[in-house]
Amino acid sequence: MNKTIKDLISGAKLYPVWLHQAYHILSTKYKRTIFGTLWIAGNFVFTSLAITLVFGLLFKQDLKVFLPYAMLGNLAGSACLWVLSEAPEIYISNSSIIKNHAYPFTYYSFEAVARNIMLFLHNLIVFYVFMLFNGTLTVPGWTFVPGMIIVIGCMLTWGTVIGMLSARYRDLRYLIPNLSALLFFLTPLYWRVETLGPDHQWVAEVNPLYHLVSIIRSPLLGVPVTQLNWMYSLGMLAVGAVLWLATFTPFRRRIPFWI
């Protein structure tokens, strides 16, 4: 246990390195393009507008009201689904570095999560600029801060566990991202729970991803976060922390052999 906590603290202390590396990976992706990182904003806006038009018209929504809901669904959903879509690659994609450098194993989780949070904050600024022109700008609620802390905690714990399992059992590397596609359609990212009717709303309410998305999206829309959202989200964080301790403590030193 002590070595696990020591690994965690050592990884956190390397924040100048993994923050710089996260920014470097993001900026390198758009190197030698004309618009550079503006492509991130362009992709986010284009995807959100396309989704708003399709789902807004499909469910007969007021597009001006539905646009911020869909944009934040896209934003929060991408951040939370990262655990299933990209976390399986945390250790596999860094195999050459792990074999040649004695970084703490938590370093790779911090770097991957930092990259995702940078993308989230970048697109959040784009969202507010867009809402300013849309005339639907809302002052965010303070609960956004603890909500983001819980989501980041879930990303670190669940992401590390899934990264380790995918390094050990390579089939999971391809299986788990497919689950993110299934959750994408089952989670009210671009449709509202009310559209299911009273008898079928349990489909959304038993989905932990819906509650994680809600503790980010609701404060940004000026809507109170429900007690059920907090309970499910804190439960996900607690389970993730237990799983992290149960797997990272005994097996972290086997990661170099698995990759």
GROMACS .gro file of C-alpha atoms in nm:
model
  259
    1MET     CA    1   0.000   0.000   0.000
    2ASN     CA    2   0.279   0.243   0.091
    3LYS     CA    3   0.448   0.189  -0.245
    4THR     CA    4   0.116   0.252  -0.421
    5ILE     CA    5   0.068   0.585  -0.244
    6LYS     CA    6   0.433   0.670  -0.307
    7ASP     CA    7   0.381   0.600  -0.678
    8LEU     CA    8   0.071   0.824  -0.675
    9ILE     CA    9   0.253   1.111  -0.501
   10SER     CA   10   0.561   1.075  -0.725
   11GLY     CA   11   0.338   1.080  -1.033
   12ALA     CA   12   0.150   1.390  -0.912
   13LYS     CA   13   0.479   1.573  -0.840
   14LEU     CA   14   0.575   1.531  -1.205
   15TYR     CA   15   0.290   1.764  -1.305
   16PRO     CA   16   0.515   2.003  -1.504
   17VAL     CA   17   0.624   1.707  -1.719
   18TRP     CA   18   0.286   1.545  -1.787
   19LEU     CA   19   0.112   1.878  -1.835
   20HIS     CA   20   0.373   1.979  -2.093
   21GLN     CA   21   0.359   1.636  -2.257
   22ALA     CA   22  -0.021   1.644  -2.274
   23TYR     CA   23  -0.012   1.987  -2.440
   24HIS     CA   24   0.267   1.876  -2.673
   25ILE     CA   25   0.071   1.570  -2.794
   26LEU     CA   26  -0.238   1.781  -2.861
   27SER     CA   27  -0.050   2.057  -3.046
   28THR     CA   28   0.163   1.810  -3.247
   29LYS     CA   29  -0.151   1.648  -3.386
   30TYR     CA   30  -0.237   1.972  -3.568
   31LYS     CA   31   0.118   2.069  -3.661
   32ARG     CA   32   0.167   2.204  -4.015
   33THR     CA   33  -0.209   2.255  -4.062
   34ILE     CA   34  -0.334   2.601  -4.158
   35PHE     CA   35  -0.583   2.641  -3.872
   36GLY     CA   36  -0.390   2.446  -3.607
   37THR     CA   37  -0.582   2.375  -3.287
   38LEU     CA   38  -0.879   2.573  -3.422
   39TRP     CA   39  -0.974   2.239  -3.579
   40ILE     CA   40  -1.063   2.120  -3.228
   41ALA     CA   41  -1.314   2.403  -3.191
   42GLY     CA   42  -1.437   2.354  -3.549
   43ASN     CA   43  -1.498   1.983  -3.501
   44PHE     CA   44  -1.677   2.043  -3.171
   45VAL     CA   45  -1.907   2.312  -3.314
   46PHE     CA   46  -1.979   2.123  -3.636
   47THR     CA   47  -2.059   1.798  -3.453
   48SER     CA   48  -2.279   1.978  -3.200
   49LEU     CA   49  -2.472   2.163  -3.471
   50ALA     CA   50  -2.526   1.844  -3.670
   51ILE     CA   51  -2.648   1.660  -3.360
   52THR     CA   52  -2.875   1.950  -3.262
   53LEU     CA   53  -3.037   1.952  -3.604
   54VAL     CA   54  -3.089   1.573  -3.618
   55PHE     CA   55  -3.197   1.506  -3.259
   56GLY     CA   56  -3.370   1.843  -3.215
   57LEU     CA   57  -3.590   1.790  -3.519
   58LEU     CA   58  -3.638   1.421  -3.439
   59PHE     CA   59  -3.768   1.495  -3.088
   60LYS     CA   60  -3.936   1.822  -3.193
   61GLN     CA   61  -3.726   2.039  -2.962
   62ASP     CA   62  -3.681   2.418  -2.961
   63LEU     CA   63  -3.342   2.427  -3.136
   64LYS     CA   64  -3.230   2.745  -2.957
   65VAL     CA   65  -3.290   2.578  -2.617
   66PHE     CA   66  -3.174   2.235  -2.729
   67LEU     CA   67  -2.841   2.361  -2.869
   68PRO     CA   68  -2.668   2.424  -2.529
   69TYR     CA   69  -2.807   2.093  -2.396
   70ALA     CA   70  -2.666   1.902  -2.694
   71MET     CA   71  -2.332   2.088  -2.692
   72LEU     CA   72  -2.278   2.012  -2.324
   73GLY     CA   73  -2.395   1.654  -2.380
   74ASN     CA   74  -2.127   1.621  -2.646
   75LEU     CA   75  -1.867   1.786  -2.421
   76ALA     CA   76  -1.940   1.601  -2.095
   77GLY     CA   77  -2.013   1.272  -2.271
   78SER     CA   78  -1.677   1.277  -2.452
   79ALA     CA   79  -1.493   1.343  -2.125
   80CYS     CA   80  -1.670   1.063  -1.936
   81LEU     CA   81  -1.663   0.809  -2.221
   82TRP     CA   82  -1.286   0.856  -2.246
   83VAL     CA   83  -1.258   0.586  -1.978
   84LEU     CA   84  -1.396   0.332  -2.228
   85SER     CA   85  -1.280   0.478  -2.560
   86GLU     CA   86  -0.915   0.574  -2.496
   87ALA     CA   87  -0.812   0.458  -2.148
   88PRO     CA   88  -0.744   0.100  -2.272
   89GLU     CA   89  -0.442   0.248  -2.456
   90ILE     CA   90  -0.283   0.423  -2.154
   91TYR     CA   91  -0.002   0.171  -2.103
   92ILE     CA   92   0.006   0.002  -2.444
   93SER     CA   93   0.064   0.329  -2.632
   94ASN     CA   94   0.345   0.424  -2.390
   95SER     CA   95   0.519   0.086  -2.402
   96SER     CA   96   0.851   0.219  -2.537
   97ILE     CA   97   0.869   0.490  -2.266
   98ILE     CA   98   0.775   0.248  -1.987
   99LYS     CA   99   1.049   0.007  -2.092
  100ASN     CA  100   1.318   0.276  -2.103
  101HIS     CA  101   1.225   0.521  -1.824
  102ALA     CA  102   1.155   0.470  -1.456
  103TYR     CA  103   0.858   0.704  -1.435
  104PRO     CA  104   0.593   0.622  -1.173
  105PHE     CA  105   0.313   0.425  -1.336
  106THR     CA  106   0.059   0.686  -1.231
  107TYR     CA  107   0.244   0.936  -1.451
  108TYR     CA  108   0.081   0.785  -1.761
  109SER     CA  109  -0.268   0.810  -1.613
  110PHE     CA  110  -0.212   1.173  -1.513
  111GLU     CA  111  -0.082   1.260  -1.860
  112ALA     CA  112  -0.374   1.092  -2.040
  113VAL     CA  113  -0.637   1.251  -1.813
  114ALA     CA  114  -0.468   1.594  -1.840
  115ARG     CA  115  -0.488   1.573  -2.220
  116ASN     CA  116  -0.859   1.499  -2.202
  117ILE     CA  117  -0.925   1.779  -1.952
  118MET     CA  118  -0.735   2.027  -2.173
  119LEU     CA  119  -0.964   1.933  -2.461
  120PHE     CA  120  -1.266   1.970  -2.233
  121LEU     CA  121  -1.165   2.319  -2.112
  122HIS     CA  122  -1.078   2.430  -2.465
  123ASN     CA  123  -1.423   2.330  -2.591
  124LEU     CA  124  -1.592   2.475  -2.282
  125ILE     CA  125  -1.455   2.819  -2.381
  126VAL     CA  126  -1.584   2.760  -2.734
  127PHE     CA  127  -1.924   2.667  -2.585
  128TYR     CA  128  -1.950   2.996  -2.392
  129VAL     CA  129  -1.845   3.202  -2.693
  130PHE     CA  130  -2.108   3.022  -2.900
  131MET     CA  131  -2.375   3.073  -2.633
  132LEU     CA  132  -2.292   3.443  -2.614
  133PHE     CA  133  -2.382   3.480  -2.981
  134ASN     CA  134  -2.681   3.246  -2.940
  135GLY     CA  135  -2.822   3.466  -2.663
  136THR     CA  136  -2.854   3.175  -2.417
  137LEU     CA  137  -2.555   3.246  -2.194
  138THR     CA  138  -2.604   3.107  -1.840
  139VAL     CA  139  -2.396   3.166  -1.526
  140PRO     CA  140  -2.263   2.822  -1.416
  141GLY     CA  141  -2.350   2.687  -1.071
  142TRP     CA  142  -2.077   2.632  -0.811
  143THR     CA  143  -2.148   2.258  -0.803
  144PHE     CA  144  -1.963   2.234  -1.134
  145VAL     CA  145  -1.632   2.236  -0.938
  146PRO     CA  146  -1.700   1.933  -0.711
  147GLY     CA  147  -1.865   1.763  -1.008
  148MET     CA  148  -1.549   1.797  -1.216
  149ILE     CA  149  -1.334   1.673  -0.926
  150ILE     CA  150  -1.548   1.357  -0.901
  151VAL     CA  151  -1.533   1.301  -1.277
  152ILE     CA  152  -1.153   1.347  -1.283
  153GLY     CA  153  -1.124   1.104  -0.990
  154CYS     CA  154  -1.332   0.849  -1.183
  155MET     CA  155  -1.117   0.900  -1.492
  156LEU     CA  156  -0.796   0.840  -1.296
  157THR     CA  157  -0.915   0.534  -1.105
  158TRP     CA  158  -1.131   0.361  -1.367
  159GLY     CA  159  -0.895   0.465  -1.648
  160THR     CA  160  -0.595   0.309  -1.473
  161VAL     CA  161  -0.782  -0.014  -1.398
  162ILE     CA  162  -0.906  -0.047  -1.757
  163GLY     CA  163  -0.560   0.043  -1.892
  164MET     CA  164  -0.402  -0.233  -1.683
  165LEU     CA  165  -0.665  -0.493  -1.778
  166SER     CA  166  -0.626  -0.405  -2.148
  167ALA     CA  167  -0.248  -0.438  -2.122
  168ARG     CA  168  -0.285  -0.783  -1.965
  169TYR     CA  169  -0.574  -0.908  -2.177
  170ARG     CA  170  -0.529  -0.755  -2.524
  171ASP     CA  171  -0.875  -0.850  -2.650
  172LEU     CA  172  -1.022  -0.597  -2.406
  173ARG     CA  173  -0.835  -0.327  -2.601
  174TYR     CA  174  -1.085  -0.381  -2.884
  175LEU     CA  175  -1.387  -0.495  -2.686
  176ILE     CA  176  -1.412  -0.208  -2.435
  177PRO     CA  177  -1.429   0.078  -2.691
  178ASN     CA  178  -1.731  -0.098  -2.846
  179LEU     CA  179  -1.908  -0.067  -2.509
  180SER     CA  180  -1.862   0.310  -2.531
  181ALA     CA  181  -2.063   0.310  -2.856
  182LEU     CA  182  -2.344   0.118  -2.682
  183LEU     CA  183  -2.342   0.355  -2.383
  184PHE     CA  184  -2.337   0.652  -2.619
  185PHE     CA  185  -2.685   0.562  -2.748
  186LEU     CA  186  -2.823   0.451  -2.408
  187THR     CA  187  -2.719   0.771  -2.229
  188PRO     CA  188  -2.930   1.090  -2.252
  189LEU     CA  189  -2.655   1.297  -2.411
  190TYR     CA  190  -2.870   1.428  -2.697
  191TRP     CA  191  -3.215   1.330  -2.580
  192ARG     CA  192  -3.399   1.398  -2.256
  193VAL     CA  193  -3.501   1.140  -1.996
  194GLU     CA  194  -3.859   1.270  -2.007
  195THR     CA  195  -3.897   1.145  -2.365
  196LEU     CA  196  -3.883   0.784  -2.239
  197GLY     CA  197  -4.203   0.816  -2.037
  198PRO     CA  198  -4.247   0.730  -1.664
  199ASP     CA  199  -4.232   0.352  -1.718
  200HIS     CA  200  -3.899   0.352  -1.900
  201GLN     CA  201  -3.699   0.629  -1.732
  202TRP     CA  202  -3.519   0.365  -1.525
  203VAL     CA  203  -3.314   0.289  -1.841
  204ALA     CA  204  -3.137   0.622  -1.792
  205GLU     CA  205  -3.145   0.631  -1.413
  206VAL     CA  206  -2.952   0.304  -1.367
  207ASN     CA  207  -2.685   0.425  -1.611
  208PRO     CA  208  -2.388   0.567  -1.411
  209LEU     CA  209  -2.265   0.758  -1.716
  210TYR     CA  210  -2.586   0.962  -1.720
  211HIS     CA  211  -2.526   1.075  -1.361
  212LEU     CA  212  -2.159   1.160  -1.426
  213VAL     CA  213  -2.262   1.366  -1.727
  214SER     CA  214  -2.536   1.536  -1.524
  215ILE     CA  215  -2.305   1.658  -1.245
  216ILE     CA  216  -2.110   1.848  -1.515
  217ARG     CA  217  -2.388   1.951  -1.751
  218SER     CA  218  -2.661   2.056  -1.509
  219PRO     CA  219  -2.459   2.329  -1.328
  220LEU     CA  220  -2.342   2.469  -1.662
  221LEU     CA  221  -2.706   2.491  -1.774
  222GLY     CA  222  -2.808   2.655  -1.445
  223VAL     CA  223  -3.007   2.345  -1.341
  224PRO     CA  224  -2.970   2.191  -0.990
  225VAL     CA  225  -2.794   1.855  -0.966
  226THR     CA  226  -3.023   1.592  -0.817
  227GLN     CA  227  -2.940   1.386  -0.508
  228LEU     CA  228  -2.954   1.070  -0.723
  229ASN     CA  229  -2.686   1.218  -0.955
  230TRP     CA  230  -2.453   1.277  -0.658
  231MET     CA  231  -2.516   0.935  -0.507
  232TYR     CA  232  -2.443   0.746  -0.827
  233SER     CA  233  -2.136   0.960  -0.909
  234LEU     CA  234  -1.983   0.928  -0.562
  235GLY     CA  235  -2.058   0.555  -0.575
  236MET     CA  236  -1.871   0.527  -0.905
  237LEU     CA  237  -1.574   0.712  -0.754
  238ALA     CA  238  -1.571   0.492  -0.442
  239VAL     CA  239  -1.593   0.167  -0.645
  240GLY     CA  240  -1.323   0.296  -0.882
  241ALA     CA  241  -1.091   0.377  -0.591
  242VAL     CA  242  -1.140   0.029  -0.438
  243LEU     CA  243  -1.075  -0.141  -0.773
  244TRP     CA  244  -0.770   0.080  -0.829
  245LEU     CA  245  -0.621  -0.018  -0.492
  246ALA     CA  246  -0.709  -0.385  -0.548
  247THR     CA  247  -0.539  -0.403  -0.890
  248PHE     CA  248  -0.275  -0.130  -0.899
  249THR     CA  249  -0.114  -0.227  -0.568
  250PRO     CA  250  -0.027  -0.591  -0.647
  251PHE     CA  251   0.004  -0.578  -1.026
  252ARG     CA  252   0.156  -0.239  -1.126
  253ARG     CA  253   0.509  -0.383  -1.147
  254ARG     CA  254   0.391  -0.641  -1.400
  255ILE     CA  255   0.287  -0.371  -1.649
  256PRO     CA  256   0.630  -0.362  -1.827
  257PHE     CA  257   0.607  -0.739  -1.883
  258TRP     CA  258   0.250  -0.717  -2.017
  259ILE     CA  259   0.330  -0.455  -2.279
   0.00000   0.00000   0.00000
